[in-house]
Short mmCIF file of C-alpha atoms in Angstrom, two decimals:
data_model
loop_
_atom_site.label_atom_id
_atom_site.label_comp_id
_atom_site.label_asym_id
_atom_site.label_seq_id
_atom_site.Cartn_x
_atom_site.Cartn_y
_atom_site.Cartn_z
CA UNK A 1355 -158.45 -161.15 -122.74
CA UNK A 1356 -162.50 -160.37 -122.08
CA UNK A 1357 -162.58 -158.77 -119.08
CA UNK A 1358 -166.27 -160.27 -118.48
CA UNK A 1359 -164.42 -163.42 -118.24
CA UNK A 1360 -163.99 -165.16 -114.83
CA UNK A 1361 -160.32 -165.21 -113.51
CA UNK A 1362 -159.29 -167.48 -111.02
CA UNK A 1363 -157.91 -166.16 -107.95
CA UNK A 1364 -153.97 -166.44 -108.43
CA UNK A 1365 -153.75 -168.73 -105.49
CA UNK A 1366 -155.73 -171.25 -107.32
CA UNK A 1367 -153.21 -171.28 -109.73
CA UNK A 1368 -149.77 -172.72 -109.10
CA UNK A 1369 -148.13 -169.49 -108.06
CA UNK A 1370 -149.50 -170.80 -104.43
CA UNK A 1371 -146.74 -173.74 -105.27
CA UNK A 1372 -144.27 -171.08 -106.03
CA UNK A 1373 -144.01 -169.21 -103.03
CA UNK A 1374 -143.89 -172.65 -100.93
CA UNK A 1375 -141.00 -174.11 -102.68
CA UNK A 1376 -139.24 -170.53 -102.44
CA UNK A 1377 -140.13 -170.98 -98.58
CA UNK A 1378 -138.52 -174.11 -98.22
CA UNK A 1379 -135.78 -173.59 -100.08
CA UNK A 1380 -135.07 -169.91 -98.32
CA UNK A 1381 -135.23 -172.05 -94.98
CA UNK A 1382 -133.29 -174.79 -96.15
CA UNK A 1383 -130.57 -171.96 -96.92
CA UNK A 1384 -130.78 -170.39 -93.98
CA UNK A 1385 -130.82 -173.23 -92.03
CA UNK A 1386 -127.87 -175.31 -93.19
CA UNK A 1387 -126.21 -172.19 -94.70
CA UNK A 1388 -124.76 -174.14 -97.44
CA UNK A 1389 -124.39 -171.59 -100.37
CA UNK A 1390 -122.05 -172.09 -103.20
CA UNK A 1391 -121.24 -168.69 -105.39
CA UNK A 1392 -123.65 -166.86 -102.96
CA UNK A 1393 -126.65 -167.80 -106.05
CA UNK A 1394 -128.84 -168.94 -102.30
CA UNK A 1395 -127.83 -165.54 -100.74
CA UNK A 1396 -129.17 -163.25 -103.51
CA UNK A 1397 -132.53 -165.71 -104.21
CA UNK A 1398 -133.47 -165.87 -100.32
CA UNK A 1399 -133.22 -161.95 -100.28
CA UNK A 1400 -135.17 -161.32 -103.76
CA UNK A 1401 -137.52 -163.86 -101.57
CA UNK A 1402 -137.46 -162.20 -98.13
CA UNK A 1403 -137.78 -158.88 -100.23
CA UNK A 1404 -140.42 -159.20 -102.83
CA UNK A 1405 -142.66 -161.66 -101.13
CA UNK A 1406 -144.30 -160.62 -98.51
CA UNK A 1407 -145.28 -157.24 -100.16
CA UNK A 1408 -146.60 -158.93 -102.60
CA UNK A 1409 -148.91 -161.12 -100.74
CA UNK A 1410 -149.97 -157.83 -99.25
CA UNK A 1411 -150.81 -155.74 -102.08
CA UNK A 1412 -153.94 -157.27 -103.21
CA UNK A 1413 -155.52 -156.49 -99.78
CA UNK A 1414 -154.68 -152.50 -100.29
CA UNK A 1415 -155.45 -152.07 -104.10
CA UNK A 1416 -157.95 -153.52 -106.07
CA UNK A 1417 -156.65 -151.17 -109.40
CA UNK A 1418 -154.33 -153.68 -111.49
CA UNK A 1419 -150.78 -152.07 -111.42
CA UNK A 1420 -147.85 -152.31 -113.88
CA UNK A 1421 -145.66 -154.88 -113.29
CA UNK A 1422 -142.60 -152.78 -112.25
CA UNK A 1423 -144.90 -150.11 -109.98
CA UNK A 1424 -145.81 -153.51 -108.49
CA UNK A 1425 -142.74 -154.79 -107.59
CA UNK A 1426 -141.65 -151.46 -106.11
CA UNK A 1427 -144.51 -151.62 -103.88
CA UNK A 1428 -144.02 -155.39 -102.62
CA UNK A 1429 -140.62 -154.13 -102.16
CA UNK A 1430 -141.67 -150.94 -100.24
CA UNK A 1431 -144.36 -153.29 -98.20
CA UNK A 1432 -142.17 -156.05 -97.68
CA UNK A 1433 -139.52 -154.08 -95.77
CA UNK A 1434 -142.44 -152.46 -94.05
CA UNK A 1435 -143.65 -155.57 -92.64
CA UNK A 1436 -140.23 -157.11 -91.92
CA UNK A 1437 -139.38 -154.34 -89.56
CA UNK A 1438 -142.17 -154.14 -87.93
CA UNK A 1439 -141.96 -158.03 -87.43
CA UNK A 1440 -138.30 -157.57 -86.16
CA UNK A 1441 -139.54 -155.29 -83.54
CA UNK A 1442 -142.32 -157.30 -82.35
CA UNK A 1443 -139.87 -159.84 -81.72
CA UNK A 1444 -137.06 -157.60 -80.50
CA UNK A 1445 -139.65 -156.40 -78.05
CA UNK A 1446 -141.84 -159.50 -77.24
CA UNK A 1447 -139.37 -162.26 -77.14
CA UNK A 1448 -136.89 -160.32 -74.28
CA UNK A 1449 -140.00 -160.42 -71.92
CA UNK A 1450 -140.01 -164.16 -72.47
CA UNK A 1451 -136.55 -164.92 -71.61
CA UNK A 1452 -134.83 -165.25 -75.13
CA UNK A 1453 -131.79 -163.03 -75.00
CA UNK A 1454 -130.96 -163.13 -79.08
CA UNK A 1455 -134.29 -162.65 -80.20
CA UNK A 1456 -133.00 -161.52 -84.17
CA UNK A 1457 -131.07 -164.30 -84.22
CA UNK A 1458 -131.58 -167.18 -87.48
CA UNK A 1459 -134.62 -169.14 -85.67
CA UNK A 1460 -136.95 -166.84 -84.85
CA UNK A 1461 -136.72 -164.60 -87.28
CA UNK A 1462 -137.24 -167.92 -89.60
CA UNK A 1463 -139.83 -168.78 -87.73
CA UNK A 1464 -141.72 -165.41 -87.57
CA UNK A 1465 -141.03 -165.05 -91.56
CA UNK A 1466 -142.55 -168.33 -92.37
CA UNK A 1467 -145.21 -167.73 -90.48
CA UNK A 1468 -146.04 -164.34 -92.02
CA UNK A 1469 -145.64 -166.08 -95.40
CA UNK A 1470 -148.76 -168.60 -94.12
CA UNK A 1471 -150.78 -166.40 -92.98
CA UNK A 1472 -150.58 -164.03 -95.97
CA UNK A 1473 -151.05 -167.52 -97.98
CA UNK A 1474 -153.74 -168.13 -96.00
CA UNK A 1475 -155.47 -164.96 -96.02
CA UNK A 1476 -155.00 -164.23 -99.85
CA UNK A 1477 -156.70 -167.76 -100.19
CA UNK A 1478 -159.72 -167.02 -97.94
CA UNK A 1479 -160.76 -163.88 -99.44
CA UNK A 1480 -159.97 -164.78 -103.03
CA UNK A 1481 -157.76 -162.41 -104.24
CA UNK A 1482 -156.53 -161.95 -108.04
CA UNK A 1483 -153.05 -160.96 -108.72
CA UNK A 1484 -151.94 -157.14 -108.46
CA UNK A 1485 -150.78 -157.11 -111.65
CA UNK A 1486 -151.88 -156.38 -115.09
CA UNK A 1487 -150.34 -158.08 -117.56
CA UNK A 1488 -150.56 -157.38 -121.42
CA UNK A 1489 -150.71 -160.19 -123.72
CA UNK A 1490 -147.51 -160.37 -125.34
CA UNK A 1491 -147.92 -161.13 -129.35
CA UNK A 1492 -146.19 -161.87 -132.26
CA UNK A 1493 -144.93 -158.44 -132.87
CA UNK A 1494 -144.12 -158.29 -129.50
CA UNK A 1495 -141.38 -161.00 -128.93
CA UNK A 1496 -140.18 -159.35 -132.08
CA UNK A 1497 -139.53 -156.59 -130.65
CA UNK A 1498 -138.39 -158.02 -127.50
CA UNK A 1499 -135.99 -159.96 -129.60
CA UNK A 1500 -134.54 -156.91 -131.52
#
C-alpha cells in the first residue's frame, strides 16, 4: 500500500454502517431481552466493550497500532468511559427525581448516545482507523492455513 496514497477516513467507509446495525441490534437485545443460547448476551458485551474505545482511540493516537494492542486499548477506554458514564448518571439523574438511574433505559439511552456522538465526532474531524493492517498475501493465507 503507498503510503502517499490518500485513505479515506474509515467512517466514509461502511464500518460507519457497522457500528449502527451493532447499535440497533444491542438495543433491540436489551430491550426485548429475547436471547436464545445467550449468542445476543456475549455480542452486545463484545459491543458495549470494544466500541466505544475504539471510537475513542483515533482522537488520542495518531501512531497506527497493531491490531491486538488496539483492541486492548478500546477495551481499556471503553470501560473507562462506561464508568464514568454510569456515574454521571448515578449522580445526575437522583437530583432529577429518577430513583433507578442504572437501570436498562438510561443506561441505553446514555450508551447510544455516546455511540453518536463518538460517530459524530470521528466523522467531523476525519479520522482514519487506529489500526495498521498488513496486507495479507499468498504466502500468508498459507500460512494461516497450515
Amino acid at each position: 500500500m503507498d503510503p502517499n496514497k490518500n485513505v479515506a477516513p474509515y467512517l466514509v467507509q461502511p464500518l460507519p454502517v457497522y457500528f449502527l446495525s451493532g447499535l440497533i441490534l444491542v438495543n433491540l437485545i436489551a430491550i426485548f431481552q429475547w436471547d436464545p443460547f445467550y449468542i445476543g448476551s456475549l455480542f452486545a458485551f463484545l459491543y458495549i466493550v470494544i466500541t466505544p474505545g475504539f471510537l475513542m482511540l483515533p482522537f488520542l493516537t495518531q501512531k497506527k497500532l497493531a491490531p491486538m494492542l488496539g483492541v486492548t486499548l478500546s477495551i481499556a477506554l471503553s470501560i473507562l468511559m462506561l464508568m464514568l458514564v454510569g456515574l454521571g448518571l448515578n449522580t445526575v439523574l437522583p437530583q432529577l427525581g429518577m430513583h433507578q438511574p442504572l437501570s436498562t433505559i438510561p443506561l441505553l439511552i446514555a450508551f447510544d448516545g455516546l455511540i453518536y456522538l463518538l460517530l459524530v465526532l470521528n466523522f467531523i474531524y476525519k479520522k482514519n482507523s487506529p489500526f495498521e493492517f498488513h496486507e495479507f498475501n499468498f504466502f500468508s493465507w498459507i500460512i494461516a492455513g497450515v
